Short mmCIF file of C-alpha atoms and ligand atoms in Angstrom, two decimals:
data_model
loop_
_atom_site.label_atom_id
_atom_site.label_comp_id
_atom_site.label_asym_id
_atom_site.label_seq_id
_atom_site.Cartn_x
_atom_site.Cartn_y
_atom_site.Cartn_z
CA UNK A 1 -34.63 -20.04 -55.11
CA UNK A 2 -37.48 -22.48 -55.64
CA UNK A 3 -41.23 -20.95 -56.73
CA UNK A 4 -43.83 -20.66 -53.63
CA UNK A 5 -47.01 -21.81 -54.64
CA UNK A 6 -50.41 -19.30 -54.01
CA UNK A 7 -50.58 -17.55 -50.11
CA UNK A 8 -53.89 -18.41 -49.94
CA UNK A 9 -53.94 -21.74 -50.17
CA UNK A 10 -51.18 -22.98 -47.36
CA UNK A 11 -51.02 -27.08 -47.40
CA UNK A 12 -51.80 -28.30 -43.22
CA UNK A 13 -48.59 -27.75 -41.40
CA UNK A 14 -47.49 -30.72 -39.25
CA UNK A 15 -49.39 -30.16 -35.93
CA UNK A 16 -45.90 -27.65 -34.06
CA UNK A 17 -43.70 -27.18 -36.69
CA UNK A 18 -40.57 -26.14 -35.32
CA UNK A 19 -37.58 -23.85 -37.38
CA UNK A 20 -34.32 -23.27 -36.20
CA UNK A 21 -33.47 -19.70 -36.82
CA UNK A 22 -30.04 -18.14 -37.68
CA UNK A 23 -29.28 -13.71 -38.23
CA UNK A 24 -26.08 -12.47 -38.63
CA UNK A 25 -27.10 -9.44 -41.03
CA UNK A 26 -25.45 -6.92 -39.42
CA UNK A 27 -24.02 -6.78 -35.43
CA UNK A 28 -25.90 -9.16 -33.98
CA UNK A 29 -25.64 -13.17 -33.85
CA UNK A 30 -28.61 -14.68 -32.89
CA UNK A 31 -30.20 -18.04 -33.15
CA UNK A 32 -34.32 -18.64 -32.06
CA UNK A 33 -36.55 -21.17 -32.17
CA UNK A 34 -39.41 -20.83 -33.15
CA UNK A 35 -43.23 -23.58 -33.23
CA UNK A 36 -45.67 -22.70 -35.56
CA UNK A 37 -44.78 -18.77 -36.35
CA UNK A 38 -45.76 -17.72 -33.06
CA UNK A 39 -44.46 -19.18 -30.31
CA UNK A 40 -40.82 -18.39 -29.37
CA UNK A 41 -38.95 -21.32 -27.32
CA UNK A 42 -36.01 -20.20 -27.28
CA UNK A 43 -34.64 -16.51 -28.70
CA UNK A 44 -30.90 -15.55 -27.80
CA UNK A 45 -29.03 -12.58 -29.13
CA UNK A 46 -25.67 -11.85 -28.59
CA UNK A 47 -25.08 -8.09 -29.64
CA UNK A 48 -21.75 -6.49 -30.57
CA UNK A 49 -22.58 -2.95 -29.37
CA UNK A 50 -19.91 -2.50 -27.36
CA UNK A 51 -17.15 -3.67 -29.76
CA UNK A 52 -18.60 -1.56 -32.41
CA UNK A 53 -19.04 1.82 -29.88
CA UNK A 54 -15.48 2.31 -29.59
CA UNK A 55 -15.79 3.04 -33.44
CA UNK A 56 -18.61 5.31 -33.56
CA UNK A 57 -20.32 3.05 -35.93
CA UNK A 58 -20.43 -0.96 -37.28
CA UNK A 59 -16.85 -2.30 -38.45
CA UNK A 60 -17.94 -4.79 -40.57
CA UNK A 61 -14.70 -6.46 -40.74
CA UNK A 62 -14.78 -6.62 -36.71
CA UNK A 63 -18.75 -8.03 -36.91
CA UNK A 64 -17.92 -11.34 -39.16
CA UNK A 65 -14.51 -12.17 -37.29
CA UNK A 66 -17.48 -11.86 -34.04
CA UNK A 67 -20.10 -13.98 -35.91
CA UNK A 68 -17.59 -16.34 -36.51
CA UNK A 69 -16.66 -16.74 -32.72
CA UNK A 70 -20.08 -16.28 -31.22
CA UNK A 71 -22.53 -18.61 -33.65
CA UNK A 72 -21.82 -21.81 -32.93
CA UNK A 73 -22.45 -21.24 -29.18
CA UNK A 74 -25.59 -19.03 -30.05
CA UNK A 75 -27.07 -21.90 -31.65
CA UNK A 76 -26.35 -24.40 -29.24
CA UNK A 77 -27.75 -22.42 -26.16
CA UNK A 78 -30.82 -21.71 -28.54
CA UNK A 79 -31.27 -25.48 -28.33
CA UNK A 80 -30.12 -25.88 -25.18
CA UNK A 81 -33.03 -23.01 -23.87
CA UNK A 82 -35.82 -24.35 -26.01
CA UNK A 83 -34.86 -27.83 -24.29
CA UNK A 84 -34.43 -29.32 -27.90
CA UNK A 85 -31.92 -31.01 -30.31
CA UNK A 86 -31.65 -30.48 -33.71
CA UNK A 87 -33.61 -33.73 -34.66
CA UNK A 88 -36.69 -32.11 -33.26
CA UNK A 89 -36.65 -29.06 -35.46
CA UNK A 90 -38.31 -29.20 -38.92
CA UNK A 91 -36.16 -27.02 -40.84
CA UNK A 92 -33.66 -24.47 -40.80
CA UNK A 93 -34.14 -20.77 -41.79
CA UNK A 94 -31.21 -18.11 -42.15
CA UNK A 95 -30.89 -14.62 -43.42
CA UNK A 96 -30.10 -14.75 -46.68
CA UNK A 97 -29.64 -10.40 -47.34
CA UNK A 98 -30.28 -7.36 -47.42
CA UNK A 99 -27.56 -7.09 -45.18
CA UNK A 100 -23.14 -7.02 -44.86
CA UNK A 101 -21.66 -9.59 -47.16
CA UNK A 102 -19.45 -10.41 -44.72
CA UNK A 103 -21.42 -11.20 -42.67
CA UNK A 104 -24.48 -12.93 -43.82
CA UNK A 105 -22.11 -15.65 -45.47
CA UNK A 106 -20.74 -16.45 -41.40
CA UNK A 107 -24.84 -16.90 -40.76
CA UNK A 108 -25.55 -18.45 -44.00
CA UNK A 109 -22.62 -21.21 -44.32
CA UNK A 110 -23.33 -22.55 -40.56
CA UNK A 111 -26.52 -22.59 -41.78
CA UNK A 112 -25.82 -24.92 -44.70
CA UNK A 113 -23.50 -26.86 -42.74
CA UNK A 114 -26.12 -28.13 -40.24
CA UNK A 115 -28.82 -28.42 -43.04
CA UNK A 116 -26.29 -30.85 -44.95
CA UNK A 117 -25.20 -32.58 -41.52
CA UNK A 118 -28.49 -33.15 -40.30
CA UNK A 119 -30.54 -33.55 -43.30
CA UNK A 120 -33.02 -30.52 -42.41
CA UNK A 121 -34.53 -28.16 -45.12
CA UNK A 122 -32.99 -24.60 -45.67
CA UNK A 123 -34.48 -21.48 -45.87
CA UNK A 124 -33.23 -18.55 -46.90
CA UNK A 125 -35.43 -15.22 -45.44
CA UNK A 126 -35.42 -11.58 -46.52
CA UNK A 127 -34.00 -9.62 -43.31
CA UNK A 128 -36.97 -6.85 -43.91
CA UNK A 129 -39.21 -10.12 -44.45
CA UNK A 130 -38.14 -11.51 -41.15
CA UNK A 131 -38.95 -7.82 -39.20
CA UNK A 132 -42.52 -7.81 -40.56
CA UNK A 133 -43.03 -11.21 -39.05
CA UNK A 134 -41.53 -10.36 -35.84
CA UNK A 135 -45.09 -9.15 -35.48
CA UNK A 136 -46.59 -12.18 -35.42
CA UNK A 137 -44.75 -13.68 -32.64
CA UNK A 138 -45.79 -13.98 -28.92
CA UNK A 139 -43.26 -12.67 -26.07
CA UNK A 140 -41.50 -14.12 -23.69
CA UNK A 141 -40.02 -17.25 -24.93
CA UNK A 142 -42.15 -20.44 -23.55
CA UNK A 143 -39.15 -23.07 -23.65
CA UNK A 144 -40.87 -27.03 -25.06
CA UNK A 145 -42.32 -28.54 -22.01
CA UNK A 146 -42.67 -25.26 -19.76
CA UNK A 147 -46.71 -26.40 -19.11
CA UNK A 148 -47.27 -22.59 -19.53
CA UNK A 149 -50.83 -21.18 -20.73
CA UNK A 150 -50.13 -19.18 -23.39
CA UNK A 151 -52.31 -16.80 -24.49
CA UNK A 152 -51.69 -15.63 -28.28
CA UNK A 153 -52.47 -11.88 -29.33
CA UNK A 154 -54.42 -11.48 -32.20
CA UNK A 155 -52.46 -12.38 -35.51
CA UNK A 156 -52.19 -8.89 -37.56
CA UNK A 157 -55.24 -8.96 -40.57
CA UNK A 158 -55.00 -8.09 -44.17
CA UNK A 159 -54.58 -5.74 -45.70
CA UNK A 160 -52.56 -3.85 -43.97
CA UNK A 161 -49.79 -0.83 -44.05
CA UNK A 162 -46.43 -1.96 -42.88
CA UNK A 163 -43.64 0.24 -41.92
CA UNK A 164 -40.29 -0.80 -41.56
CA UNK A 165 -37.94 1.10 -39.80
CA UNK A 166 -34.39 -0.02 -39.53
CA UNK A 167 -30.49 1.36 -39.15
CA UNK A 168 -30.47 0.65 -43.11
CA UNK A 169 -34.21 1.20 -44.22
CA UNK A 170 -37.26 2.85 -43.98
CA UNK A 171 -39.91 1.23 -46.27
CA UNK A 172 -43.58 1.44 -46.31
CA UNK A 173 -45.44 -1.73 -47.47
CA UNK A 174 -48.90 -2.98 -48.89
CA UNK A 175 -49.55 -6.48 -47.66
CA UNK A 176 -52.50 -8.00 -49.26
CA UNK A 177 -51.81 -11.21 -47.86
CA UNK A 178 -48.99 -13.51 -46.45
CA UNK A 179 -45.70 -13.32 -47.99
CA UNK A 180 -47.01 -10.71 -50.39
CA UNK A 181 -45.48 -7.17 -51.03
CA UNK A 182 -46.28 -4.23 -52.67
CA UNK A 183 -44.00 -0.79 -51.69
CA UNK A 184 -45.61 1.79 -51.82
CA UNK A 185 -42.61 3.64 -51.05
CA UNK A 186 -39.12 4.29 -49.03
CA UNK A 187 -36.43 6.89 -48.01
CA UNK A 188 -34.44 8.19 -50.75
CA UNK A 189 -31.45 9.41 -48.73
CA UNK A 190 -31.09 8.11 -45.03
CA UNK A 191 -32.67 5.59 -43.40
CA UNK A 192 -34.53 6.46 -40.16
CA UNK A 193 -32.13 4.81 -38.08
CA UNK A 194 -29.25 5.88 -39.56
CA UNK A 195 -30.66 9.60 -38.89
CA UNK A 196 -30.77 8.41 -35.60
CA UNK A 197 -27.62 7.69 -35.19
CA UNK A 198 -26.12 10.10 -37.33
CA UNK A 199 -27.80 13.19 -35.41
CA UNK A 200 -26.44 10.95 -31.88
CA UNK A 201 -23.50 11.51 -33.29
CA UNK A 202 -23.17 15.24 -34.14
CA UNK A 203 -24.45 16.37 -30.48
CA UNK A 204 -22.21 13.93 -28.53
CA UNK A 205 -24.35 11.03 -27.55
CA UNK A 206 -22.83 7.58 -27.99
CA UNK A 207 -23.56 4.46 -30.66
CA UNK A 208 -26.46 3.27 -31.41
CA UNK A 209 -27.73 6.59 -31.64
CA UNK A 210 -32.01 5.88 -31.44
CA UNK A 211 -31.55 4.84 -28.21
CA UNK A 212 -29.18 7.42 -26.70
CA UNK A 213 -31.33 10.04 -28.37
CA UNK A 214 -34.81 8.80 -27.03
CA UNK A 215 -33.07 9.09 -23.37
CA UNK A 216 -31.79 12.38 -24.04
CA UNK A 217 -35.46 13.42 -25.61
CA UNK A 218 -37.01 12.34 -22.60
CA UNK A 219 -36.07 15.19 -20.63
CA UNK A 220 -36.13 18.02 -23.63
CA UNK A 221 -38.32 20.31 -25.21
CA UNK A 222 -39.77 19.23 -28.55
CA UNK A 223 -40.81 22.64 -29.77
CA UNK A 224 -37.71 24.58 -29.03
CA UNK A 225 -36.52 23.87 -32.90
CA UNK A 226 -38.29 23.92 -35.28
CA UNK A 227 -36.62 21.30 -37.77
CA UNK A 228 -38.12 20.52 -41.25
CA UNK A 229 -40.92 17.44 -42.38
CA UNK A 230 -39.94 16.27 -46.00
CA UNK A 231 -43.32 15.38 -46.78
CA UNK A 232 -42.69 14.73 -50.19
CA UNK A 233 -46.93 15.16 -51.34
CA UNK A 234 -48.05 13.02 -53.44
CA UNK A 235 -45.76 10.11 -52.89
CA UNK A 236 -44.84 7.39 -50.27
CA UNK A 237 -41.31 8.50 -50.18
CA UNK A 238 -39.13 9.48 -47.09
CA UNK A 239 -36.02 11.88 -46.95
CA UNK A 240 -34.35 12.38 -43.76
CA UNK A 241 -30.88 13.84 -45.14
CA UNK A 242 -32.20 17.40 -44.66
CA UNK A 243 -33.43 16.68 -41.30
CA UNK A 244 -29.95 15.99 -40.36
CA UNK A 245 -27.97 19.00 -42.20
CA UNK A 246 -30.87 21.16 -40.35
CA UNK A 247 -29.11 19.66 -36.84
CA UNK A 248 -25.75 20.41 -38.35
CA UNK A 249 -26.72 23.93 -39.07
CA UNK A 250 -28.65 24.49 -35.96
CA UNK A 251 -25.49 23.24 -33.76
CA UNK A 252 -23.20 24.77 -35.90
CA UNK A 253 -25.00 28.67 -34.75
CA UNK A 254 -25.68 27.56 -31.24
CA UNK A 255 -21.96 27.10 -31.15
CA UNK A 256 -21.35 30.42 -32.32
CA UNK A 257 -23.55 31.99 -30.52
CA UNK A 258 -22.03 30.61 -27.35
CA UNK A 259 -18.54 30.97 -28.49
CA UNK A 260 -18.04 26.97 -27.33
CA UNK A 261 -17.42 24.26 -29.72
CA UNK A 262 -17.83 21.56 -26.75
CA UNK A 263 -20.93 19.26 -27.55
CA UNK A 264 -21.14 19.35 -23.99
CA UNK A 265 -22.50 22.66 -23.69
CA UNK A 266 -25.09 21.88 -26.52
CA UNK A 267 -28.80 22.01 -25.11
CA UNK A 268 -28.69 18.30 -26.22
CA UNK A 269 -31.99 17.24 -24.61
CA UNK A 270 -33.72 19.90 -26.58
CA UNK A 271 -31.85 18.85 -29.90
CA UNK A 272 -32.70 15.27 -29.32
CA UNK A 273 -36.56 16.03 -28.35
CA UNK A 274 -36.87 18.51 -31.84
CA UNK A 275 -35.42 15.96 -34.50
CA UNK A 276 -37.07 12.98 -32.90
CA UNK A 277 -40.44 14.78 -32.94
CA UNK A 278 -39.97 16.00 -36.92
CA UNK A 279 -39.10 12.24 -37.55
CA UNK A 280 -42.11 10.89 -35.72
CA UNK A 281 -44.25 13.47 -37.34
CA UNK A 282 -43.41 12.27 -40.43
CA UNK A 283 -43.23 8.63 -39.98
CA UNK A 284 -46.13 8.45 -38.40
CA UNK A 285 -48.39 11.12 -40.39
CA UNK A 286 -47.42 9.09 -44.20
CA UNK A 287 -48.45 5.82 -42.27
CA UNK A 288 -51.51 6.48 -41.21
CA UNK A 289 -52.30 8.44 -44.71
CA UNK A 290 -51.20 5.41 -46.59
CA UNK A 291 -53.04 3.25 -44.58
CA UNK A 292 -56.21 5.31 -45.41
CA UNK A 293 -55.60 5.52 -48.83
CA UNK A 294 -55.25 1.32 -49.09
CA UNK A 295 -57.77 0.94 -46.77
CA UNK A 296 -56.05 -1.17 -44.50
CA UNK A 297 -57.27 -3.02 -41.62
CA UNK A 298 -54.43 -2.82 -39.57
CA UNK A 299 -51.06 -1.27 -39.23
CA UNK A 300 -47.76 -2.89 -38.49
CA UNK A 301 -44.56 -1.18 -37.33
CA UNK A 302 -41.46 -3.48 -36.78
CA UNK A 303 -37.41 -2.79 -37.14
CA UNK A 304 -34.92 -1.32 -34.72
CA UNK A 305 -36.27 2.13 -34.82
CA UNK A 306 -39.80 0.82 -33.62
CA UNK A 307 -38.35 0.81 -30.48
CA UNK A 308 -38.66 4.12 -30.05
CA UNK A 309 -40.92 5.08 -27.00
CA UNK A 310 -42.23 8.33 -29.28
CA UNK A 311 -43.23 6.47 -32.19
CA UNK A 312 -44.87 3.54 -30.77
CA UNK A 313 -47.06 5.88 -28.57
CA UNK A 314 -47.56 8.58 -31.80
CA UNK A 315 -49.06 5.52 -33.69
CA UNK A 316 -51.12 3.81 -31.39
CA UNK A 317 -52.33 7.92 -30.32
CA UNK A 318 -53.50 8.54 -33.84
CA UNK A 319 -54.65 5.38 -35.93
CA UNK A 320 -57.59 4.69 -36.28
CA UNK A 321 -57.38 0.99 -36.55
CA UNK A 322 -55.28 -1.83 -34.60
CA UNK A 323 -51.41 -1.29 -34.48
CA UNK A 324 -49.62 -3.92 -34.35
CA UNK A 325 -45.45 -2.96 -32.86
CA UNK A 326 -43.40 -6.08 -31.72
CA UNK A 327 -42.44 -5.96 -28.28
CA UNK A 328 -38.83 -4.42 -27.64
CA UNK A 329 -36.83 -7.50 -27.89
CA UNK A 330 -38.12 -8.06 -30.85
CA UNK A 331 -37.83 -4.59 -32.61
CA UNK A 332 -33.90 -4.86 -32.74
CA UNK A 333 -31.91 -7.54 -34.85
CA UNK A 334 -33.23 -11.47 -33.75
CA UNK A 335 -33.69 -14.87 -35.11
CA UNK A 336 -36.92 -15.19 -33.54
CA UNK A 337 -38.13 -13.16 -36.40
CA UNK A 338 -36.00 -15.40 -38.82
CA UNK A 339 -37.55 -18.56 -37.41
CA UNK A 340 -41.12 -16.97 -38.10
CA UNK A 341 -40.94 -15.67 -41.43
CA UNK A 342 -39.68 -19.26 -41.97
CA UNK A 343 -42.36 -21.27 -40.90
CA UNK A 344 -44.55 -19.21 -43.01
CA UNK A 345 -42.49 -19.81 -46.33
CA UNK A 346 -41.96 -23.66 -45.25
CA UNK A 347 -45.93 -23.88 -45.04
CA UNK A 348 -45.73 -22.58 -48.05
CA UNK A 349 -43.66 -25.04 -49.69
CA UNK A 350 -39.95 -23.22 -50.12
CA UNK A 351 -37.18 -25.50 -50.11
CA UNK A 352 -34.16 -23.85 -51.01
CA UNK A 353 -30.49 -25.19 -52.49
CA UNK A 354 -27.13 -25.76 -50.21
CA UNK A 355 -25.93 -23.16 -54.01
CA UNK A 356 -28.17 -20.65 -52.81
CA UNK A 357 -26.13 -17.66 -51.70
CA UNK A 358 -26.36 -14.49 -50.27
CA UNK A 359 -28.02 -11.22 -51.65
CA UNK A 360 -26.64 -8.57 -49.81
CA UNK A 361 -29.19 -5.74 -51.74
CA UNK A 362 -31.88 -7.94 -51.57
CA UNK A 363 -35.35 -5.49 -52.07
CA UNK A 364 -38.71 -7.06 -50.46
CA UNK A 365 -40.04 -6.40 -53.19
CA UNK A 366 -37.84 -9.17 -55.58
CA UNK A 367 -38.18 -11.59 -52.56
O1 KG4 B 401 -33.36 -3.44 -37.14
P1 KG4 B 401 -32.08 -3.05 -36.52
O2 KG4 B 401 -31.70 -3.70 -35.21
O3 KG4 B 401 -30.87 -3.30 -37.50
C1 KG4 B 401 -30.98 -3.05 -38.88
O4 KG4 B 401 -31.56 -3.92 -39.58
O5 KG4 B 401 -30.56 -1.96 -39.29
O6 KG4 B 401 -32.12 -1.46 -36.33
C2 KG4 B 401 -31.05 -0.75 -35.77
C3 KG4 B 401 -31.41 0.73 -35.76
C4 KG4 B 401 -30.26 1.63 -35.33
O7 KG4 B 401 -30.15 2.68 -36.27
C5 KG4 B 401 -30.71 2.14 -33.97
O8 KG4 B 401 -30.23 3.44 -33.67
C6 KG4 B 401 -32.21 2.14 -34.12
O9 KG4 B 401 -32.50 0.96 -34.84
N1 KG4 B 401 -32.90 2.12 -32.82
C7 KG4 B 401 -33.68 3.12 -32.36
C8 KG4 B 401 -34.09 2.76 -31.06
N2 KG4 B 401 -33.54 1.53 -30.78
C9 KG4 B 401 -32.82 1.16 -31.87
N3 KG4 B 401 -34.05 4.28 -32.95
C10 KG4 B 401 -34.84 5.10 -32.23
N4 KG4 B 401 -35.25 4.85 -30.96
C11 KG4 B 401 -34.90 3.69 -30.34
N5 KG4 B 401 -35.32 3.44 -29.10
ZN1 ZN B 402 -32.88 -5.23 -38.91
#
């Protein structure tokens, strides 16, 4: 990949840049576009929930043969909703990893393929990259020639404390300035997501699990269990494997207690409510400390898990400084977040090669 020059000192930007973005990390195709970082005109997203629920879980052989199908179209309605062709876009960014192999490479060769065709610049983005910049962006989508006012939030400040929570990470993040990382620390087991929807899993609610769980936690009784915090003192790590086996156990005596082994008979809003409040706790009380510690202006929360009702309200409750959490649509899998991480690292000069390939461990912190 080529060498960014300094953050600090960005060249002008063409009066509304425009990027095309591309995703196909994981189970969802999506294609965005995106002027200047922050405006969206066009984001769509065409999830493959439902395929995957009948599995309990992502196929990945099942989400590239769907990327396959599904991008072409994605792209074209992206253009088609921003009220754009592909001659008015200034470059082209796609998600180049962490992510399946099989399918970044769908996300990554159409990406090539129009680059080539059309003569645009590539751009290959971190996926955890393109989450933390989802934060940036304005909501809803203002398609090219809509005559809307728009009125931009402020952009987040430096430095500040980001947390990424995802189905495959949790990672917490010095940013000093743009397109700079520092980890401070992550999970060493499971990620927060993947707790999510492991727990879903063990007391019957469907896939994904954060979701299902937060409905089922709306209606239950945080206190009734008392699961365990890995606070792990002194460092910036996360463990949420023991959280989970403490579900296992707990279900595992309620069931023998009652004499029933149907998850049905679980009190599953009170199981849902107790392990989403210990995973809060924790998410949100290392945040805010490492926030503290860095002396961060402001905090940023982005990923899937982000979503979660309990979370976003837990952090805005208790900081004591601006939060900044992308709205919903943006907290899940997009391209609008793709498209904005890339106009920050086109600013910045990256041009990458049609060689480059994909890095499916890719850490932040090699980006
Ligand atoms: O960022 P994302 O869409 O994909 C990855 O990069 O992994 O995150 C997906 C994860 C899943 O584990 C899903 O259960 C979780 O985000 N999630 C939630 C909620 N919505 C999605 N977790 C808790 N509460 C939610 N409302
Ligand atoms: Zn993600």
């Amino acid at each position: 990949m080529s060498a960014i020059p300094s953050p600090s000192s960005p060249p002008a930007p063409p009066l509304s840049t425009r990027i095309l973005g591309i995703e196909t990390s994981c189970d969802e195709t999506a294609a965005a576009i995106v002027e200047s970082g922050r405006i969206i005109l066009s984001s769509t997203v065409a999830s493959q929930v439902d395929l995957h629920a009948q599995f309990g879980g992502i196929f990945p052989e099942v989400a590239s043969r769907q990327h396959i199908r599904t991008v072409y179209p994605i792209v074209e309605t992206a253009l088609q909703q921003a009220h754009l062709s592909l001659g008015d876009v200034d470059a082209i960014a796609v998600t180049r990893g962490p992510g399946l192999p099989g399918s970044l490479v769908i996300g990554m060769n159409v990406a090539k393929g129009m680059a080539l065709g059309s003569h645009l610049p590539l751009i290959g983005i971190n996926h955890l990259e393109s989450h933390i910049y989802s934060a940036w962006l304005s909501w809803p989508p203002v398609p090219e020639g809509a005559g809307q006012e728009l009125q931009l939030k402020p952009e987040p400040r430096f430095p500040l404390v980001a947390l990424i929570v995802s189905g495959g990470h949790t990672e917490l993040i010095l940013m000093e300035d743009h397109l700079r990382y520092q980890r401070l620390g992550g999970t060493l087991d499971d990620a927060a997501g993947e707790a999510f929807d492991k727990v879903a899993r063990l007391i019957g609610l469907g896939y994904p699990g954060g979701p299902a769980i937060q409905k089922a936690a709306s209606t239950g009784n945080p206190r009734r269990f008392a699961f365990p915090r890995a606070w792990l003192e002194d460092t910036w790590n996360f463990s949420f494997s023991g959280l989970k086996t403490a579900v296992l156990r707990e279900v595992r005596r309620l069931q023998a207690v009652s004499g029933s082994q149907l998850v049905a008979d679980l009190p599953v809003a009170d199981l849902a409510a107790s392990f989403q409040e210990a995973v809060v706790d924790v998410l949100v009380g290392k945040t805010l400390r490492a926030a503290e510690a860095f002396h961060a202006e402001e905090i940023l929360v982005a990923g899937g898990v982000s979503a979660n009702k309990a979370l976003r309200d837990a952090m805005v409750a208790q900081a004591n400084c601006p939060v900044h959490i992308p709205p919903l649509p943006l907290c899940t899998d997009n391209a609008a977040m793709v498209a904005g991480a890339g106009y920050f690292r086109f600013i910045h000069g990256q041009r990458d090669s049609l060689d480059m390939d994909v890095l499916p461990n890719w850490p932040l912190s090699e980006v």
